[in-house]
CSV table of C-alpha atoms and ligand atoms in Angstrom, one decimal:
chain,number,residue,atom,x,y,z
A,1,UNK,CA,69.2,97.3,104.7
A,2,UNK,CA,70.1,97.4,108.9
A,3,UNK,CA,73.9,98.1,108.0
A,4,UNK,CA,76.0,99.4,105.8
A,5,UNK,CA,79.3,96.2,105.8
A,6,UNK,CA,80.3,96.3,102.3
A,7,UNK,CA,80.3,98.8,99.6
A,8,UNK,CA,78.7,95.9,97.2
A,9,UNK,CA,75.6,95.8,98.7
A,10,UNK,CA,74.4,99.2,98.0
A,11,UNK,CA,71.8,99.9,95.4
A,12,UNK,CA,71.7,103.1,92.9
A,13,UNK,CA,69.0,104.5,94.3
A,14,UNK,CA,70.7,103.9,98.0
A,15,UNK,CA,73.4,106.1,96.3
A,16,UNK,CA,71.5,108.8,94.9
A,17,UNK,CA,69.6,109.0,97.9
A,18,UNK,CA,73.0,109.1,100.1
A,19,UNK,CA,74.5,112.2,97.2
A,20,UNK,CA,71.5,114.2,97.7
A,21,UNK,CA,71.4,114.2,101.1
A,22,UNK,CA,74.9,114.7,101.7
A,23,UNK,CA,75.3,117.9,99.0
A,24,UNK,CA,72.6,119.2,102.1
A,25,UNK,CA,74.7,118.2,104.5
A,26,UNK,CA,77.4,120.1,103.1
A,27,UNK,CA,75.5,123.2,102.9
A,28,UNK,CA,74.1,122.8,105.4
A,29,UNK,CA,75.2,120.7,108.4
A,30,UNK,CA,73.0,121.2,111.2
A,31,UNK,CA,69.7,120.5,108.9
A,32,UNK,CA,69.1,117.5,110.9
A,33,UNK,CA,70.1,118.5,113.9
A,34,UNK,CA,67.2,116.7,115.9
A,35,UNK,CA,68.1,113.1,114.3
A,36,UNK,CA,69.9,111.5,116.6
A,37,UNK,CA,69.0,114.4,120.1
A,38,UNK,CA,70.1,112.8,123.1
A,39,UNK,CA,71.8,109.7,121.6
A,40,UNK,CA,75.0,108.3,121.0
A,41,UNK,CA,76.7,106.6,118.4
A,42,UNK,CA,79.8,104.8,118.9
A,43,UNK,CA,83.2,104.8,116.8
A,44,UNK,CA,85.3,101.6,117.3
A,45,UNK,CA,88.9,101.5,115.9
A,46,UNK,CA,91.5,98.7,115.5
A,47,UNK,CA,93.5,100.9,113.3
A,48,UNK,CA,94.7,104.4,113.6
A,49,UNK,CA,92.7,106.9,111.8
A,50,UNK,CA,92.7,110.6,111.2
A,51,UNK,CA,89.5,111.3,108.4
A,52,UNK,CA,87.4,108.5,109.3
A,53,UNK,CA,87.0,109.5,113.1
A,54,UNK,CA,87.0,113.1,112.7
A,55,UNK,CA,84.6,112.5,109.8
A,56,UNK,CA,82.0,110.3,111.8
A,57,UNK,CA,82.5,112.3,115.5
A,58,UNK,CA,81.7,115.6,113.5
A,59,UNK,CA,78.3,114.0,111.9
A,60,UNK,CA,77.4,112.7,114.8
A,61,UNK,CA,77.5,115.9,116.2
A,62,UNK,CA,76.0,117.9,113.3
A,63,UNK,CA,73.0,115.3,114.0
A,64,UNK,CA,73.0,116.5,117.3
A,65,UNK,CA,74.0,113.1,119.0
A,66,UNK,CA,77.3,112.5,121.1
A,67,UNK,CA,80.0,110.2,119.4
A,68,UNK,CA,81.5,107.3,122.0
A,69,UNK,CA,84.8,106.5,120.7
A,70,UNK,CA,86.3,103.1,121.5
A,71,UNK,CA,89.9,101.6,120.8
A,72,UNK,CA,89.1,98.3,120.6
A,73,UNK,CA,92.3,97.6,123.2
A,74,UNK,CA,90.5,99.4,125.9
A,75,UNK,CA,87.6,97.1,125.5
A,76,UNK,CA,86.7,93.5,127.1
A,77,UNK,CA,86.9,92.3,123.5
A,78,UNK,CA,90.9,92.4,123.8
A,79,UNK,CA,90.6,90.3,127.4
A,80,UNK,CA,88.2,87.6,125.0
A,81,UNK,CA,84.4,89.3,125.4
A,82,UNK,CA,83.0,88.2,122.2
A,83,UNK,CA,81.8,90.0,118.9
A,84,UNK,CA,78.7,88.9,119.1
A,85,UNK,CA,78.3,89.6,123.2
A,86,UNK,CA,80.0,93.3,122.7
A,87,UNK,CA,77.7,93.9,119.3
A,88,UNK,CA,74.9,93.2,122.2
A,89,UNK,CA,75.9,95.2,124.3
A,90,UNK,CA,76.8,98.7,122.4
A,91,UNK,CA,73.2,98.6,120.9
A,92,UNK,CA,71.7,99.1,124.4
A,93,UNK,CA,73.6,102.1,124.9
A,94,UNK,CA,73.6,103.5,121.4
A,95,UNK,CA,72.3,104.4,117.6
A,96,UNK,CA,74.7,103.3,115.3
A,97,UNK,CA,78.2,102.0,115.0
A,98,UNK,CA,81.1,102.6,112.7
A,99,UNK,CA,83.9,100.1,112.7
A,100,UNK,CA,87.3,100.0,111.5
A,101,UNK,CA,88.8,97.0,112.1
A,102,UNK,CA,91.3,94.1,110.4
A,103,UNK,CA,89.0,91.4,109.4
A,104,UNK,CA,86.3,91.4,107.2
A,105,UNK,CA,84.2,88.9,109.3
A,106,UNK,CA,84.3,90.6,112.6
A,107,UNK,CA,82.3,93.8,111.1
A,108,UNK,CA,79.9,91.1,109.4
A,109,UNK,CA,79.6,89.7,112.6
A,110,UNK,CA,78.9,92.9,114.7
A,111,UNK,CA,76.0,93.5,111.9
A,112,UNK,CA,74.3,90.6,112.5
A,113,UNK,CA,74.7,90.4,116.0
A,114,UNK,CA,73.8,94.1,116.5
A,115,UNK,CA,70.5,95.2,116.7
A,116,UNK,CA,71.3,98.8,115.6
A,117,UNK,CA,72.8,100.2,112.1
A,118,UNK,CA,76.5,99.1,111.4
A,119,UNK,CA,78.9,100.7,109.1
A,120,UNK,CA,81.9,99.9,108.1
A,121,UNK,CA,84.8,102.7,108.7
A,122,UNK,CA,87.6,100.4,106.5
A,123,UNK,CA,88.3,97.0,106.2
A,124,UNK,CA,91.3,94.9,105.2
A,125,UNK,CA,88.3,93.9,102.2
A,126,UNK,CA,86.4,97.0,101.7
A,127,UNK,CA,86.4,101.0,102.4
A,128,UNK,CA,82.5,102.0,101.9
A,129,UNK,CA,82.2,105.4,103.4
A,130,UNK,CA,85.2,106.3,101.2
A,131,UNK,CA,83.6,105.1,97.7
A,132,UNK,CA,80.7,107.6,98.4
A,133,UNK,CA,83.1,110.1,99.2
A,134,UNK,CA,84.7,109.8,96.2
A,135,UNK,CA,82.1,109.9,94.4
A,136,UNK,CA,79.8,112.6,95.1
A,137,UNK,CA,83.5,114.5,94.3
A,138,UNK,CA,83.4,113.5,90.9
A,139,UNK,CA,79.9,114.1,90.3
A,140,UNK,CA,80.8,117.4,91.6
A,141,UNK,CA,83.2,118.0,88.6
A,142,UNK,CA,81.8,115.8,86.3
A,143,UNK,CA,78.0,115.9,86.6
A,144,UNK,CA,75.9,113.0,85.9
A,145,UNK,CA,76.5,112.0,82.2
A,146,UNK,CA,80.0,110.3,82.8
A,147,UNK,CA,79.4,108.3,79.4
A,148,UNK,CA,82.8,108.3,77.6
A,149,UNK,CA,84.9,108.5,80.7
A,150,UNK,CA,87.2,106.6,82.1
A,151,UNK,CA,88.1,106.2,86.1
A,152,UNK,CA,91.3,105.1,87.0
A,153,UNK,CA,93.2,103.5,90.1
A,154,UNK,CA,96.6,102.9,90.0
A,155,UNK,CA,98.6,101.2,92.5
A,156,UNK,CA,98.4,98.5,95.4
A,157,UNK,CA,95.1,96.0,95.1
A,158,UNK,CA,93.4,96.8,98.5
A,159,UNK,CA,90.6,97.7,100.1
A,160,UNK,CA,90.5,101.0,98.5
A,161,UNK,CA,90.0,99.2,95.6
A,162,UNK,CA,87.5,96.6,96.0
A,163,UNK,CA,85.5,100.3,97.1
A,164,UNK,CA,86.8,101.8,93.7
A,165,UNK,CA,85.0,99.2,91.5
A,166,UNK,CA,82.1,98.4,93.3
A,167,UNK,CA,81.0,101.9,93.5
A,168,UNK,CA,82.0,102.5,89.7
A,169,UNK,CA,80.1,99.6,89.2
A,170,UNK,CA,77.3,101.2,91.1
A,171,UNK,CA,77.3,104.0,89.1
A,172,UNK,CA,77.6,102.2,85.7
A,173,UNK,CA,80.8,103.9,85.3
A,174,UNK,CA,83.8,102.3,83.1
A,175,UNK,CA,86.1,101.5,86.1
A,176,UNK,CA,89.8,100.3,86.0
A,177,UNK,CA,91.9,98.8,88.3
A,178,UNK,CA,96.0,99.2,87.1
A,179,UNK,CA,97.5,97.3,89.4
A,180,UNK,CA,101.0,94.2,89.5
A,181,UNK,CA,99.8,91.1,88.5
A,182,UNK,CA,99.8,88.6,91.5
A,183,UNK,CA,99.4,88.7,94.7
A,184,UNK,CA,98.7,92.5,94.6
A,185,UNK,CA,96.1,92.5,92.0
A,186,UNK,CA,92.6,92.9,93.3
A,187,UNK,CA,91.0,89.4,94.9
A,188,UNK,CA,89.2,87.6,91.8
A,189,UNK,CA,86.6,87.5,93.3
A,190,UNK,CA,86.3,91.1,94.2
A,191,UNK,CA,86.5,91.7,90.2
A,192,UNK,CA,84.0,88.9,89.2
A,193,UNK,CA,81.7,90.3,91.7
A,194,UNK,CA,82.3,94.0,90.6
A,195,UNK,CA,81.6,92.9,86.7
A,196,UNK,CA,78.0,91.4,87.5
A,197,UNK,CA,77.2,94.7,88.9
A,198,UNK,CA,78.6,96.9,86.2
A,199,UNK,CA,77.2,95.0,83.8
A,200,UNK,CA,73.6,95.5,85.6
A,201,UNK,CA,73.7,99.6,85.5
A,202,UNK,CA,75.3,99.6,82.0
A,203,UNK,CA,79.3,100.0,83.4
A,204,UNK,CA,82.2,98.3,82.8
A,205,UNK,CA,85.2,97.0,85.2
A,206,UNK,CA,88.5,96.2,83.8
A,207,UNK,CA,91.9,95.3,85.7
A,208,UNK,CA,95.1,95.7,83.5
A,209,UNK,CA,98.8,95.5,84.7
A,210,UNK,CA,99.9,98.2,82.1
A,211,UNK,CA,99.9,101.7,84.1
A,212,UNK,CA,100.3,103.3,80.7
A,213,UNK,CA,97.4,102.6,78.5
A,214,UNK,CA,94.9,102.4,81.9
A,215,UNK,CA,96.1,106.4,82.4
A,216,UNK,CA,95.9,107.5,78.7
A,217,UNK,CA,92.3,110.1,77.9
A,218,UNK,CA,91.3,109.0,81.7
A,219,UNK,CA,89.1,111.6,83.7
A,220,UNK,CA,90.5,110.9,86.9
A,221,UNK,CA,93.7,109.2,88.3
A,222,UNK,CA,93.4,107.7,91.8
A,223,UNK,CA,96.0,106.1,94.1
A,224,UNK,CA,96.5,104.9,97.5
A,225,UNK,CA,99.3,103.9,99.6
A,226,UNK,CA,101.4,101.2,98.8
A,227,UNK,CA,101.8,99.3,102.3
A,228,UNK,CA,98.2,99.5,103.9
A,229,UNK,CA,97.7,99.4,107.9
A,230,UNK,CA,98.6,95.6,108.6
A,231,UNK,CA,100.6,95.1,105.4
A,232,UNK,CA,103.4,93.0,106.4
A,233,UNK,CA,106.6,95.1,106.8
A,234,UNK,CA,108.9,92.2,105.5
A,235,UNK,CA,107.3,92.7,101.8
A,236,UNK,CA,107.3,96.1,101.5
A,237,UNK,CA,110.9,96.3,99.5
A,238,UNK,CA,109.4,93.8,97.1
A,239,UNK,CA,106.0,95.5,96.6
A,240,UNK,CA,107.7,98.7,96.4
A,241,UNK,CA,109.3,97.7,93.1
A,242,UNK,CA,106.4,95.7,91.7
A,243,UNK,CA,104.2,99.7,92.5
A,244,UNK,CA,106.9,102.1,91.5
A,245,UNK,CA,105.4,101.4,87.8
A,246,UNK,CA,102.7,102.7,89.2
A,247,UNK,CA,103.1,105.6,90.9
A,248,UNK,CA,101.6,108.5,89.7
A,249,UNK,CA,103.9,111.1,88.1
A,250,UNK,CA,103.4,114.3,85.8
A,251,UNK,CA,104.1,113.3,83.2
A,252,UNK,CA,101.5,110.1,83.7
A,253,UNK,CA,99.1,112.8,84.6
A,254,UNK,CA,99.9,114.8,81.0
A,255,UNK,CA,98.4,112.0,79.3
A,256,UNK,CA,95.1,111.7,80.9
A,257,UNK,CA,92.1,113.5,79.8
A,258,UNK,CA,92.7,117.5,79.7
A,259,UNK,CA,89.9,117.7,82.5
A,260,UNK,CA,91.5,114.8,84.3
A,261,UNK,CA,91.3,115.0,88.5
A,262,UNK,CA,93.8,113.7,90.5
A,263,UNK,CA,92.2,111.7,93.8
A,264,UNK,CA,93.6,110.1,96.7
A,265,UNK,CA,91.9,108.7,99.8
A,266,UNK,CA,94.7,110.2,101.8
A,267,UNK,CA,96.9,109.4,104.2
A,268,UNK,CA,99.2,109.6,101.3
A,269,UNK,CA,103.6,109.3,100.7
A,270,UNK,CA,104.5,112.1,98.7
A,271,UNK,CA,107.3,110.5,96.9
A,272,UNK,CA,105.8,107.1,96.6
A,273,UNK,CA,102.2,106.5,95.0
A,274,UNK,CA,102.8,109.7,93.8
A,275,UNK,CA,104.5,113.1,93.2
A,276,UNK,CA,104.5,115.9,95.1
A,277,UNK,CA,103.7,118.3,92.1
A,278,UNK,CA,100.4,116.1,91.2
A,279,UNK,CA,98.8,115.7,94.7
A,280,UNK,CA,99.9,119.7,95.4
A,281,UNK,CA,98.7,120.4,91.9
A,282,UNK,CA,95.9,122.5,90.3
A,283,UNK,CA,94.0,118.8,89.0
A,284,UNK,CA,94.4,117.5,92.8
A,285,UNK,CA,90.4,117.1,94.5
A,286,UNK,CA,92.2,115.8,97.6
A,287,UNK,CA,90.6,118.6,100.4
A,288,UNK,CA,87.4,118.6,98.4
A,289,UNK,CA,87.6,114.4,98.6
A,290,UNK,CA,88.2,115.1,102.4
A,291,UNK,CA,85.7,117.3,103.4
A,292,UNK,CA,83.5,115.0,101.7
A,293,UNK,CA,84.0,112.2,104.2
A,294,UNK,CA,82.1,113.9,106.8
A,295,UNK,CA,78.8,115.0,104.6
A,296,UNK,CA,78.3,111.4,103.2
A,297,UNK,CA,79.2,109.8,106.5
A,298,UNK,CA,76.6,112.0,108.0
A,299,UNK,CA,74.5,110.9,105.3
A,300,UNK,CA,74.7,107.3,105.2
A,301,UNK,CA,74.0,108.1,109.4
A,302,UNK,CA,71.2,109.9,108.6
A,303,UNK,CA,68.8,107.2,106.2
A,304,UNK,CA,70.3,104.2,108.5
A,305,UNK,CA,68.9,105.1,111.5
A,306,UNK,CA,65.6,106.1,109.8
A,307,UNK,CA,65.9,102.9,107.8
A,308,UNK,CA,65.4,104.1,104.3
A,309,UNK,CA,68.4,101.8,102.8
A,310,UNK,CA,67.1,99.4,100.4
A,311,UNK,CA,70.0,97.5,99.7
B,1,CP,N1,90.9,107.9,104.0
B,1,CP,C1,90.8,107.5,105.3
B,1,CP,O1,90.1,106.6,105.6
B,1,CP,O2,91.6,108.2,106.2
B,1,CP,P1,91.9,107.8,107.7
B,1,CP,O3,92.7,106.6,107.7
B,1,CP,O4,92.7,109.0,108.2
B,1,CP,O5,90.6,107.6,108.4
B,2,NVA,N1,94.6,101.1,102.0
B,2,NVA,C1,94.8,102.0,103.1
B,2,NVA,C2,93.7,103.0,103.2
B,2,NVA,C3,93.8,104.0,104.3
B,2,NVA,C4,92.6,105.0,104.3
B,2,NVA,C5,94.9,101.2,104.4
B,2,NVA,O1,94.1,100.3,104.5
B,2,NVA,O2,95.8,101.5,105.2
């Protein structure tokens, strides 16, 4: 595997693999420090960020390379310079590249027309680096044996999503999706695809509209924002009262398991998604979540360049 475009087309072992290394990486972060020695790798952003670039530039630099970031408005590719001529051109000057971007296609497109690793930094489809974040959090609280419990996200069907039940999926987890019915329940697709994989590693992936009985004996309760970076501002009265069912409250909280987490992939709207006593609360993994952005970032850096990715 070259890239790393969607969370989907990891393997278990690719995830193991990506865990281990990044619990060294968290120890210890200049382990590799020779790994990428006089290169670059460079950052390219549609969409603000705050985690994802400080994540990525602080890998980079753990590996001992020199992150080149690039709004994508500085670039020729805003004056119409192709994807595929600009993917050409970044892999003679660097490593790697992590994207954020709008579109789904243009990352897909960058991979194949790049002849170095791609990874996607957040999509309008997908959020990849963030599943594996996740998830090396709750293996840290959890351990391996998650038979018997349930994972939870509750709230807007995004991006953050699609990641949430692929990686589940991945991990043969029971995954749920509570989301409205309609057009912000997660793409058909995205579930159909999700349940082939589950169903492969021994998992299950269910979507439900009722926020109660998804949250009841869970062991974690995630959320994200309710109006995502492109969202169209003209809905958001409307999809704020199809989510406020949603949001995630204390007393929600009370009636998940008594070793329940609370996660969020942050930026978050205290208020919103949820309340400011559950994210500020003692079952909140948020900075933990966080931190863990850079180690498996630096990770997935780390076996893409020396191609050990299987897909
Ligand atoms: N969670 C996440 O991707 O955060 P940023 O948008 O700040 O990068
Ligand atoms: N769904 C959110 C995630 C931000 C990390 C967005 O796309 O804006």
């Amino acid at each position: 595997m070259k890239d790393l475009l969607k969370t989907e087309h990891l393997s278990r072992a690719d995830v193991e693999l990506l865990f281990e290394t990044a619990a060294r990486f968290a120890k210890d972060p200049t382990s590799a420090a020779e790994t990428l020695a006089h290169k670059s790798v460079a950052v390219y952003m549609s969409k603000p960020s705050t985690r994802t670039r400080l994540a990525t530039e602080t890998a980079v630099a753990h590996l001992g390379g020199t992150p080149i970031f690039l709004r994508s408005d500085e670039l020729q590719i805003g004056r119409g310079e192709t994807i595929a001529d600009t993917a050409k051109v970044i892999s003679q000057f660097c490593s790697a590249l992590l994207i954020r971007t709008y579109a789904q296609s243009e990352v897909d497109e960058l991979g194949a027309n790049a002849s170095i690793p791609v990874i996607n930094g957040l999509t309008d489809y997908d959020h990849p680096t963030q599943a594996l974040a996740d998830w090396i959090t709750i293996r840290e609280k959890f351990g391996k044996d998650i038979s018997g419990r349930k994972f939870v996200y509750l709230g807007d069907g995004n991006n953050v999503t699609t990641a949430w039940l692929m990686m589940g999926a991945i991990m043969g987890a029971h995954v749920v999706a509570a989301t409205p019915s309609g057009k912000w329940a997660p793409d058909t697709k995205v579930v159909e695809t999700a349940k082939k994989i589950a169903q492969a590693n021994g998992g299950a992936v269910e979507v439900t509209h009722d926020p109660i009985a998804a949250a009841k004996d869970a062991a974690v309760l995630y959320t994200d924002v309710w109006m995502s970076m492109g969202d169209p501002e003209s809905e958001r009265k409307e999809k704020e009262i199809a989510l406020a069912p949603f949001k995630i409250t204390e007393k929600l909280m009370a009636t998940a398991a008594s070793d329940s987490i609370f996660m969020h992939c942050l930026p978050a709207h205290r208020g919103e998604e949820v309340e400011a006593a559950v994210i500020d609360g003692p079952r909140s993994v948020i900075w933990r979540e966080a931190f863990h952005r850079r180690t498996t970032i630096q990770s997935i850096i780390f076996h893409l360049v020396r191609g050990e990715l299987k897909g």
